[in-house]
């Protein structure tokens, strides 16, 4: 299985959760991977577990300088960059009347400005590859609203718009840009939450590897006519509401 053989990928927020699953899946299909995160110990361990041709770099996505070093690592160690996954994200909670400016600034800085920083830093290397793919991890909170996460939802709607605009600007260089919109996925981010999925058609949470499978398609040449598009992976959550059946 070599669906991304000879490609080099950079994944932000890759120490754990969805990002770690994406890095492992791309590596398993032949890619060389650079994993970036702010959790240095966990990130190093994840990269070592993935194996050879996997590197960890400290990457705070709010820092343009960190991004430049991460792209340089891909170029120096693996010869270039073909795939950028903007995955790092945080969430914070409060009803809008109690939501503070600090909360707003924090979530916009990581989720939205962090994605912008990543795209900007990667463009020169992706241009050189002549066959680049940028995949921005948004959320179903970038498709519809949810109570208590105004900043998160705004950031994820922003990622969706940024994706479409960047796709228009970068198509001429052979760079595709798409967004992925997961529903509830079992990761450290959702670990403390009460998750009742009985209103959804598939009646379960998703797994990081299932998101990684979709990202693999978008990273590979199988999706070479796909850009500016949004991909929902949510077990049918945004399709509508299922009435739970009571056993007879
Ligand atoms: P996670 O388990 O918390 O992993 C995210 C990783 O990103 C963590 O290691 C986190 O470190 C890191 N990170 C936070 N701020 C960062 C920064 N400034 N620079 C670099 N890395 C940073 O989350 P996840 O569930 O895998 O989520 C991954 C992405 O999927 C996020 O964009 C999230 O919004 C999106 N998503 C998740 C779900 C879900 O249900 N899990 C649903 C829809 C969308 P810290 O622990 O220090 O924060």
mmCIF file of C-alpha atoms and ligand atoms in Angstrom:
data_model
loop_
_atom_site.group_PDB
_atom_site.id
_atom_site.type_symbol
_atom_site.label_atom_id
_atom_site.label_comp_id
_atom_site.label_asym_id
_atom_site.label_seq_id
_atom_site.Cartn_x
_atom_site.Cartn_y
_atom_site.Cartn_z
ATOM 1 C CA UNK A 1 0.000 0.000 0.000
ATOM 2 C CA UNK A 2 1.818 3.097 -1.228
ATOM 3 C CA UNK A 3 -0.847 5.692 -1.908
ATOM 4 C CA UNK A 4 1.428 8.618 -0.988
ATOM 5 C CA UNK A 5 4.801 7.094 -1.819
ATOM 6 C CA UNK A 6 7.600 9.647 -2.397
ATOM 7 C CA UNK A 7 5.562 12.442 -0.816
ATOM 8 C CA UNK A 8 6.558 14.517 2.214
ATOM 9 C CA UNK A 9 3.876 15.615 4.692
ATOM 10 C CA UNK A 10 3.853 18.142 7.543
ATOM 11 C CA UNK A 11 1.125 17.659 10.184
ATOM 12 C CA UNK A 12 0.445 20.201 12.948
ATOM 13 C CA UNK A 13 -0.935 19.103 16.315
ATOM 14 C CA UNK A 14 0.420 15.629 15.585
ATOM 15 C CA UNK A 15 1.540 14.536 19.064
ATOM 16 C CA UNK A 16 -1.784 12.829 19.730
ATOM 17 C CA UNK A 17 -5.416 12.521 18.661
ATOM 18 C CA UNK A 18 -6.431 13.019 15.032
ATOM 19 C CA UNK A 19 -3.052 14.529 14.029
ATOM 20 C CA UNK A 20 -1.099 11.499 15.294
ATOM 21 C CA UNK A 21 -3.466 9.170 13.414
ATOM 22 C CA UNK A 22 -3.036 11.201 10.213
ATOM 23 C CA UNK A 23 0.774 11.151 10.486
ATOM 24 C CA UNK A 24 0.787 7.380 11.072
ATOM 25 C CA UNK A 25 -1.646 6.689 8.204
ATOM 26 C CA UNK A 26 0.310 8.804 5.683
ATOM 27 C CA UNK A 27 3.567 7.172 6.804
ATOM 28 C CA UNK A 28 1.991 3.737 6.451
ATOM 29 C CA UNK A 29 1.204 4.590 2.828
ATOM 30 C CA UNK A 30 4.760 5.592 2.002
ATOM 31 C CA UNK A 31 5.030 9.277 2.972
ATOM 32 C CA UNK A 32 7.848 10.825 4.951
ATOM 33 C CA UNK A 33 6.276 12.827 7.767
ATOM 34 C CA UNK A 34 7.172 15.827 9.919
ATOM 35 C CA UNK A 35 5.090 15.995 13.089
ATOM 36 C CA UNK A 36 4.688 19.385 14.797
ATOM 37 C CA UNK A 37 3.129 20.143 18.178
ATOM 38 C CA UNK A 38 3.583 22.066 21.416
ATOM 39 C CA UNK A 39 3.583 18.804 23.448
ATOM 40 C CA UNK A 40 7.242 18.015 22.846
ATOM 41 C CA UNK A 41 7.641 14.803 24.886
ATOM 42 C CA UNK A 42 4.439 13.260 23.523
ATOM 43 C CA UNK A 43 5.303 14.410 19.993
ATOM 44 C CA UNK A 44 8.777 12.864 20.104
ATOM 45 C CA UNK A 45 7.330 9.588 21.397
ATOM 46 C CA UNK A 46 4.691 9.559 18.648
ATOM 47 C CA UNK A 47 7.301 10.192 15.939
ATOM 48 C CA UNK A 48 9.546 7.413 17.342
ATOM 49 C CA UNK A 49 6.588 5.027 17.427
ATOM 50 C CA UNK A 50 5.814 5.780 13.760
ATOM 51 C CA UNK A 51 9.411 4.883 12.880
ATOM 52 C CA UNK A 52 12.053 5.912 10.375
ATOM 53 C CA UNK A 53 11.247 8.808 8.047
ATOM 54 C CA UNK A 54 9.214 10.476 10.808
ATOM 55 C CA UNK A 55 10.579 13.617 12.539
ATOM 56 C CA UNK A 56 9.231 15.657 15.419
ATOM 57 C CA UNK A 57 9.638 19.451 15.518
ATOM 58 C CA UNK A 58 8.401 21.935 18.101
ATOM 59 C CA UNK A 59 5.665 23.835 16.265
ATOM 60 C CA UNK A 60 3.424 26.384 17.941
ATOM 61 C CA UNK A 61 1.118 27.218 15.037
ATOM 62 C CA UNK A 62 0.707 30.803 16.276
ATOM 63 C CA UNK A 63 4.430 31.389 15.560
ATOM 64 C CA UNK A 64 5.429 32.093 11.927
ATOM 65 C CA UNK A 65 9.061 31.403 12.920
ATOM 66 C CA UNK A 66 8.161 27.892 14.152
ATOM 67 C CA UNK A 67 6.375 27.247 10.861
ATOM 68 C CA UNK A 68 9.432 28.318 8.856
ATOM 69 C CA UNK A 69 11.605 25.878 10.843
ATOM 70 C CA UNK A 70 9.091 23.043 10.362
ATOM 71 C CA UNK A 71 9.007 23.569 6.575
ATOM 72 C CA UNK A 72 12.828 23.785 6.570
ATOM 73 C CA UNK A 73 13.007 20.439 8.408
ATOM 74 C CA UNK A 74 10.857 18.856 5.684
ATOM 75 C CA UNK A 75 13.138 20.324 2.998
ATOM 76 C CA UNK A 76 16.453 19.540 4.728
ATOM 77 C CA UNK A 77 15.613 16.027 5.947
ATOM 78 C CA UNK A 78 13.244 14.792 3.248
ATOM 79 C CA UNK A 79 13.906 16.991 0.198
ATOM 80 C CA UNK A 80 10.756 19.121 0.008
ATOM 81 C CA UNK A 81 7.069 19.286 0.921
ATOM 82 C CA UNK A 82 3.980 17.947 -0.881
ATOM 83 C CA UNK A 83 1.298 17.784 1.809
ATOM 84 C CA UNK A 84 0.359 20.210 4.600
ATOM 85 C CA UNK A 85 -2.205 19.195 7.227
ATOM 86 C CA UNK A 86 -3.380 22.099 9.384
ATOM 87 C CA UNK A 87 -4.757 20.031 12.254
ATOM 88 C CA UNK A 88 -3.726 21.741 15.529
ATOM 89 C CA UNK A 89 -6.744 23.060 17.389
ATOM 90 C CA UNK A 90 -8.124 23.999 20.781
ATOM 91 C CA UNK A 91 -11.648 24.457 22.120
ATOM 92 C CA UNK A 92 -13.011 26.533 24.993
ATOM 93 C CA UNK A 93 -16.516 26.854 26.388
ATOM 94 C CA UNK A 94 -18.886 29.569 27.669
ATOM 95 C CA UNK A 95 -22.255 30.987 26.668
ATOM 96 C CA UNK A 96 -21.737 34.024 24.455
ATOM 97 C CA UNK A 97 -22.653 36.515 27.218
ATOM 98 C CA UNK A 98 -19.848 35.119 29.416
ATOM 99 C CA UNK A 99 -17.347 34.386 26.632
ATOM 100 C CA UNK A 100 -14.255 36.497 27.301
ATOM 101 C CA UNK A 101 -12.048 38.342 24.839
ATOM 102 C CA UNK A 102 -9.129 36.192 26.086
ATOM 103 C CA UNK A 103 -11.030 33.020 25.176
ATOM 104 C CA UNK A 104 -11.906 34.449 21.779
ATOM 105 C CA UNK A 105 -8.334 35.569 21.033
ATOM 106 C CA UNK A 106 -6.879 32.210 22.112
ATOM 107 C CA UNK A 107 -9.099 30.055 19.922
ATOM 108 C CA UNK A 108 -8.880 32.330 16.878
ATOM 109 C CA UNK A 109 -5.067 32.520 17.221
ATOM 110 C CA UNK A 110 -4.590 28.740 17.154
ATOM 111 C CA UNK A 111 -7.421 27.483 14.954
ATOM 112 C CA UNK A 112 -7.701 30.244 12.350
ATOM 113 C CA UNK A 113 -4.520 32.351 12.389
ATOM 114 C CA UNK A 114 -2.490 29.157 12.958
ATOM 115 C CA UNK A 115 -3.955 27.708 9.753
ATOM 116 C CA UNK A 116 -3.227 30.939 7.863
ATOM 117 C CA UNK A 117 0.370 30.881 9.163
ATOM 118 C CA UNK A 118 0.780 27.287 7.998
ATOM 119 C CA UNK A 119 -0.492 27.971 4.508
ATOM 120 C CA UNK A 120 1.730 31.040 4.124
ATOM 121 C CA UNK A 121 4.856 29.227 5.333
ATOM 122 C CA UNK A 122 4.308 26.165 3.133
ATOM 123 C CA UNK A 123 3.489 27.896 -0.178
ATOM 124 C CA UNK A 124 7.072 28.205 -1.545
ATOM 125 C CA UNK A 125 7.860 24.520 -0.892
ATOM 126 C CA UNK A 126 4.459 23.337 -2.146
ATOM 127 C CA UNK A 127 4.902 25.403 -5.325
ATOM 128 C CA UNK A 128 8.215 23.657 -5.956
ATOM 129 C CA UNK A 129 6.554 20.250 -5.595
ATOM 130 C CA UNK A 130 4.125 21.216 -8.439
ATOM 131 C CA UNK A 131 1.606 18.826 -6.910
ATOM 132 C CA UNK A 132 0.759 20.139 -3.445
ATOM 133 C CA UNK A 133 -2.189 19.347 -1.216
ATOM 134 C CA UNK A 134 -3.266 21.423 1.782
ATOM 135 C CA UNK A 135 -5.858 19.868 4.083
ATOM 136 C CA UNK A 136 -7.372 22.060 6.777
ATOM 137 C CA UNK A 137 -9.083 20.313 9.670
ATOM 138 C CA UNK A 138 -12.219 22.308 10.449
ATOM 139 C CA UNK A 139 -15.240 20.725 12.188
ATOM 140 C CA UNK A 140 -18.984 20.314 11.804
ATOM 141 C CA UNK A 141 -18.903 23.428 14.032
ATOM 142 C CA UNK A 142 -17.664 25.092 10.821
ATOM 143 C CA UNK A 143 -20.862 23.984 9.072
ATOM 144 C CA UNK A 144 -23.546 24.807 11.683
ATOM 145 C CA UNK A 145 -23.718 26.563 15.046
ATOM 146 C CA UNK A 146 -23.452 24.968 18.496
ATOM 147 C CA UNK A 147 -24.245 26.377 21.932
ATOM 148 C CA UNK A 148 -21.390 27.519 24.155
ATOM 149 C CA UNK A 149 -18.524 27.456 21.632
ATOM 150 C CA UNK A 150 -18.913 30.749 19.752
ATOM 151 C CA UNK A 151 -15.167 31.306 19.280
ATOM 152 C CA UNK A 152 -14.479 27.721 18.220
ATOM 153 C CA UNK A 153 -17.370 27.769 15.761
ATOM 154 C CA UNK A 154 -16.289 31.147 14.333
ATOM 155 C CA UNK A 155 -12.731 29.854 13.926
ATOM 156 C CA UNK A 156 -13.894 26.707 12.134
ATOM 157 C CA UNK A 157 -16.247 28.647 9.811
ATOM 158 C CA UNK A 158 -13.219 30.867 9.150
ATOM 159 C CA UNK A 159 -11.075 27.863 8.226
ATOM 160 C CA UNK A 160 -13.748 26.832 5.725
ATOM 161 C CA UNK A 161 -13.698 30.273 4.061
ATOM 162 C CA UNK A 162 -9.907 30.487 4.153
ATOM 163 C CA UNK A 163 -9.778 27.087 2.439
ATOM 164 C CA UNK A 164 -11.947 28.165 -0.477
ATOM 165 C CA UNK A 165 -10.110 31.461 -0.964
ATOM 166 C CA UNK A 166 -6.687 29.775 -0.831
ATOM 167 C CA UNK A 167 -7.887 27.146 -3.329
ATOM 168 C CA UNK A 168 -8.644 29.950 -5.801
ATOM 169 C CA UNK A 169 -5.258 31.614 -5.283
ATOM 170 C CA UNK A 170 -3.155 28.446 -5.390
ATOM 171 C CA UNK A 171 -4.768 26.287 -8.085
ATOM 172 C CA UNK A 172 -2.540 27.937 -10.715
ATOM 173 C CA UNK A 173 0.487 26.447 -8.941
ATOM 174 C CA UNK A 174 -0.966 22.938 -8.842
ATOM 175 C CA UNK A 175 -1.747 23.276 -5.135
ATOM 176 C CA UNK A 176 -5.124 21.915 -3.994
ATOM 177 C CA UNK A 177 -6.774 23.134 -0.772
ATOM 178 C CA UNK A 178 -9.660 21.318 0.945
ATOM 179 C CA UNK A 179 -11.309 21.287 4.362
ATOM 180 C CA UNK A 180 -12.328 18.309 6.495
ATOM 181 C CA UNK A 181 -15.220 18.619 8.952
ATOM 182 C CA UNK A 182 -15.259 15.889 11.598
ATOM 183 C CA UNK A 183 -18.154 15.311 13.954
ATOM 184 C CA UNK A 184 -17.460 13.951 17.437
ATOM 185 C CA UNK A 185 -14.233 11.923 17.410
ATOM 186 C CA UNK A 186 -12.775 10.050 20.399
ATOM 187 C CA UNK A 187 -9.547 11.950 21.208
ATOM 188 C CA UNK A 188 -8.034 13.646 24.268
ATOM 189 C CA UNK A 189 -9.993 16.780 23.232
ATOM 190 C CA UNK A 190 -13.342 15.039 23.794
ATOM 191 C CA UNK A 191 -12.176 12.743 26.622
ATOM 192 C CA UNK A 192 -14.010 14.549 29.433
ATOM 193 C CA UNK A 193 -17.242 15.182 27.538
ATOM 194 C CA UNK A 194 -20.550 13.344 27.853
ATOM 195 C CA UNK A 195 -21.166 12.036 24.366
ATOM 196 C CA UNK A 196 -24.688 10.870 23.545
ATOM 197 C CA UNK A 197 -24.860 10.113 19.826
ATOM 198 C CA UNK A 198 -28.336 8.508 19.732
ATOM 199 C CA UNK A 199 -29.618 11.436 17.633
ATOM 200 C CA UNK A 200 -27.194 10.540 14.806
ATOM 201 C CA UNK A 201 -27.786 7.902 12.099
ATOM 202 C CA UNK A 202 -24.709 5.806 12.949
ATOM 203 C CA UNK A 203 -25.236 6.234 16.726
ATOM 204 C CA UNK A 204 -21.561 6.356 17.716
ATOM 205 C CA UNK A 205 -18.555 8.640 17.921
ATOM 206 C CA UNK A 206 -15.889 8.453 15.232
ATOM 207 C CA UNK A 207 -12.303 7.268 15.577
ATOM 208 C CA UNK A 208 -9.176 9.265 14.626
ATOM 209 C CA UNK A 209 -8.208 6.614 12.063
ATOM 210 C CA UNK A 210 -11.468 7.190 10.193
ATOM 211 C CA UNK A 211 -10.606 10.883 9.772
ATOM 212 C CA UNK A 212 -7.088 9.860 8.736
ATOM 213 C CA UNK A 213 -8.525 7.662 5.968
ATOM 214 C CA UNK A 214 -10.350 10.674 4.478
ATOM 215 C CA UNK A 215 -7.251 12.872 4.796
ATOM 216 C CA UNK A 216 -5.197 10.170 3.043
ATOM 217 C CA UNK A 217 -7.527 10.373 0.034
ATOM 218 C CA UNK A 218 -7.179 14.169 -0.104
ATOM 219 C CA UNK A 219 -3.389 13.942 0.271
ATOM 220 C CA UNK A 220 -3.012 11.358 -2.496
ATOM 221 C CA UNK A 221 -3.188 11.767 -6.269
ATOM 222 C CA UNK A 222 -6.564 9.967 -6.175
ATOM 223 C CA UNK A 223 -8.101 13.390 -5.398
ATOM 224 C CA UNK A 224 -6.183 15.320 -8.069
ATOM 225 C CA UNK A 225 -9.372 17.008 -9.442
ATOM 226 C CA UNK A 226 -10.608 17.972 -5.956
ATOM 227 C CA UNK A 227 -10.023 21.475 -4.585
ATOM 228 C CA UNK A 228 -11.919 24.153 -2.672
ATOM 229 C CA UNK A 229 -14.249 21.492 -1.315
ATOM 230 C CA UNK A 230 -15.492 20.559 2.157
ATOM 231 C CA UNK A 231 -15.686 16.980 3.406
ATOM 232 C CA UNK A 232 -17.988 16.142 6.299
ATOM 233 C CA UNK A 233 -17.179 12.998 8.326
ATOM 234 C CA UNK A 234 -19.685 12.871 11.171
ATOM 235 C CA UNK A 235 -21.705 9.649 11.121
ATOM 236 C CA UNK A 236 -24.582 11.637 9.639
ATOM 237 C CA UNK A 237 -24.777 14.159 12.517
ATOM 238 C CA UNK A 238 -25.381 17.187 10.267
ATOM 239 C CA UNK A 239 -27.782 15.311 7.954
ATOM 240 C CA UNK A 240 -30.630 15.572 10.450
ATOM 241 C CA UNK A 241 -31.913 14.149 13.697
ATOM 242 C CA UNK A 242 -32.786 10.499 14.248
ATOM 243 C CA UNK A 243 -35.560 9.558 16.652
ATOM 244 C CA UNK A 244 -34.084 6.900 18.952
ATOM 245 C CA UNK A 245 -36.071 3.649 18.635
ATOM 246 C CA UNK A 246 -37.222 1.975 21.814
ATOM 247 C CA UNK A 247 -36.748 -1.789 21.892
ATOM 248 C CA UNK A 248 -40.070 -3.713 21.393
HETATM 249 P P1 LIG B 1 -6.314 16.958 20.613
HETATM 250 O O1 LIG B 1 -6.437 15.524 20.979
HETATM 251 O O2 LIG B 1 -6.411 17.988 21.685
HETATM 252 O O3 LIG B 1 -4.967 17.154 19.764
HETATM 253 C C1 LIG B 1 -4.648 18.433 19.262
HETATM 254 C C2 LIG B 1 -3.173 18.663 19.422
HETATM 255 O O4 LIG B 1 -2.869 20.010 18.995
HETATM 256 C C3 LIG B 1 -2.735 18.579 20.898
HETATM 257 O O5 LIG B 1 -1.518 17.891 21.022
HETATM 258 C C4 LIG B 1 -2.616 20.038 21.263
HETATM 259 O O6 LIG B 1 -1.790 20.304 22.384
HETATM 260 C C5 LIG B 1 -2.049 20.591 19.977
HETATM 261 N N1 LIG B 1 -2.043 22.055 19.980
HETATM 262 C C6 LIG B 1 -2.799 22.913 20.711
HETATM 263 N N2 LIG B 1 -2.411 24.173 20.480
HETATM 264 C C7 LIG B 1 -1.389 24.119 19.610
HETATM 265 C C8 LIG B 1 -0.560 25.088 19.003
HETATM 266 N N3 LIG B 1 -0.684 26.405 19.282
HETATM 267 N N4 LIG B 1 0.382 24.689 18.126
HETATM 268 C C9 LIG B 1 0.549 23.376 17.853
HETATM 269 N N5 LIG B 1 -0.171 22.406 18.410
HETATM 270 C C10 LIG B 1 -1.143 22.774 19.279
HETATM 271 O O7 LIG B 1 -7.443 17.319 19.543
HETATM 272 P P2 LIG B 1 -8.097 16.431 18.385
HETATM 273 O O8 LIG B 1 -9.430 16.018 18.848
HETATM 274 O O9 LIG B 1 -7.144 15.445 17.847
HETATM 275 O O10 LIG B 1 -8.342 17.596 17.315
HETATM 276 C C11 LIG B 1 -7.536 17.775 16.160
HETATM 277 C C12 LIG B 1 -8.256 18.762 15.235
HETATM 278 O O11 LIG B 1 -9.533 18.217 14.893
HETATM 279 C C13 LIG B 1 -8.526 20.114 15.889
HETATM 280 O O12 LIG B 1 -8.382 21.147 14.936
HETATM 281 C C14 LIG B 1 -9.980 20.004 16.306
HETATM 282 O O13 LIG B 1 -10.611 21.262 16.417
HETATM 283 C C15 LIG B 1 -10.546 19.166 15.168
HETATM 284 N N6 LIG B 1 -11.778 18.471 15.510
HETATM 285 C C16 LIG B 1 -11.821 17.579 16.521
HETATM 286 C C17 LIG B 1 -13.020 16.939 16.808
HETATM 287 C C18 LIG B 1 -13.174 15.930 17.916
HETATM 288 O O14 LIG B 1 -14.317 15.535 18.238
HETATM 289 N N7 LIG B 1 -12.094 15.458 18.518
HETATM 290 C C19 LIG B 1 -14.176 17.250 16.060
HETATM 291 C C20 LIG B 1 -14.083 18.172 15.029
HETATM 292 C C21 LIG B 1 -12.875 18.777 14.751
HETATM 293 P P3 LIG B 1 -2.484 20.755 23.805
HETATM 294 O O15 LIG B 1 -2.978 19.516 24.436
HETATM 295 O O16 LIG B 1 -1.371 21.410 24.557
HETATM 296 O O17 LIG B 1 -3.607 21.694 23.497
#
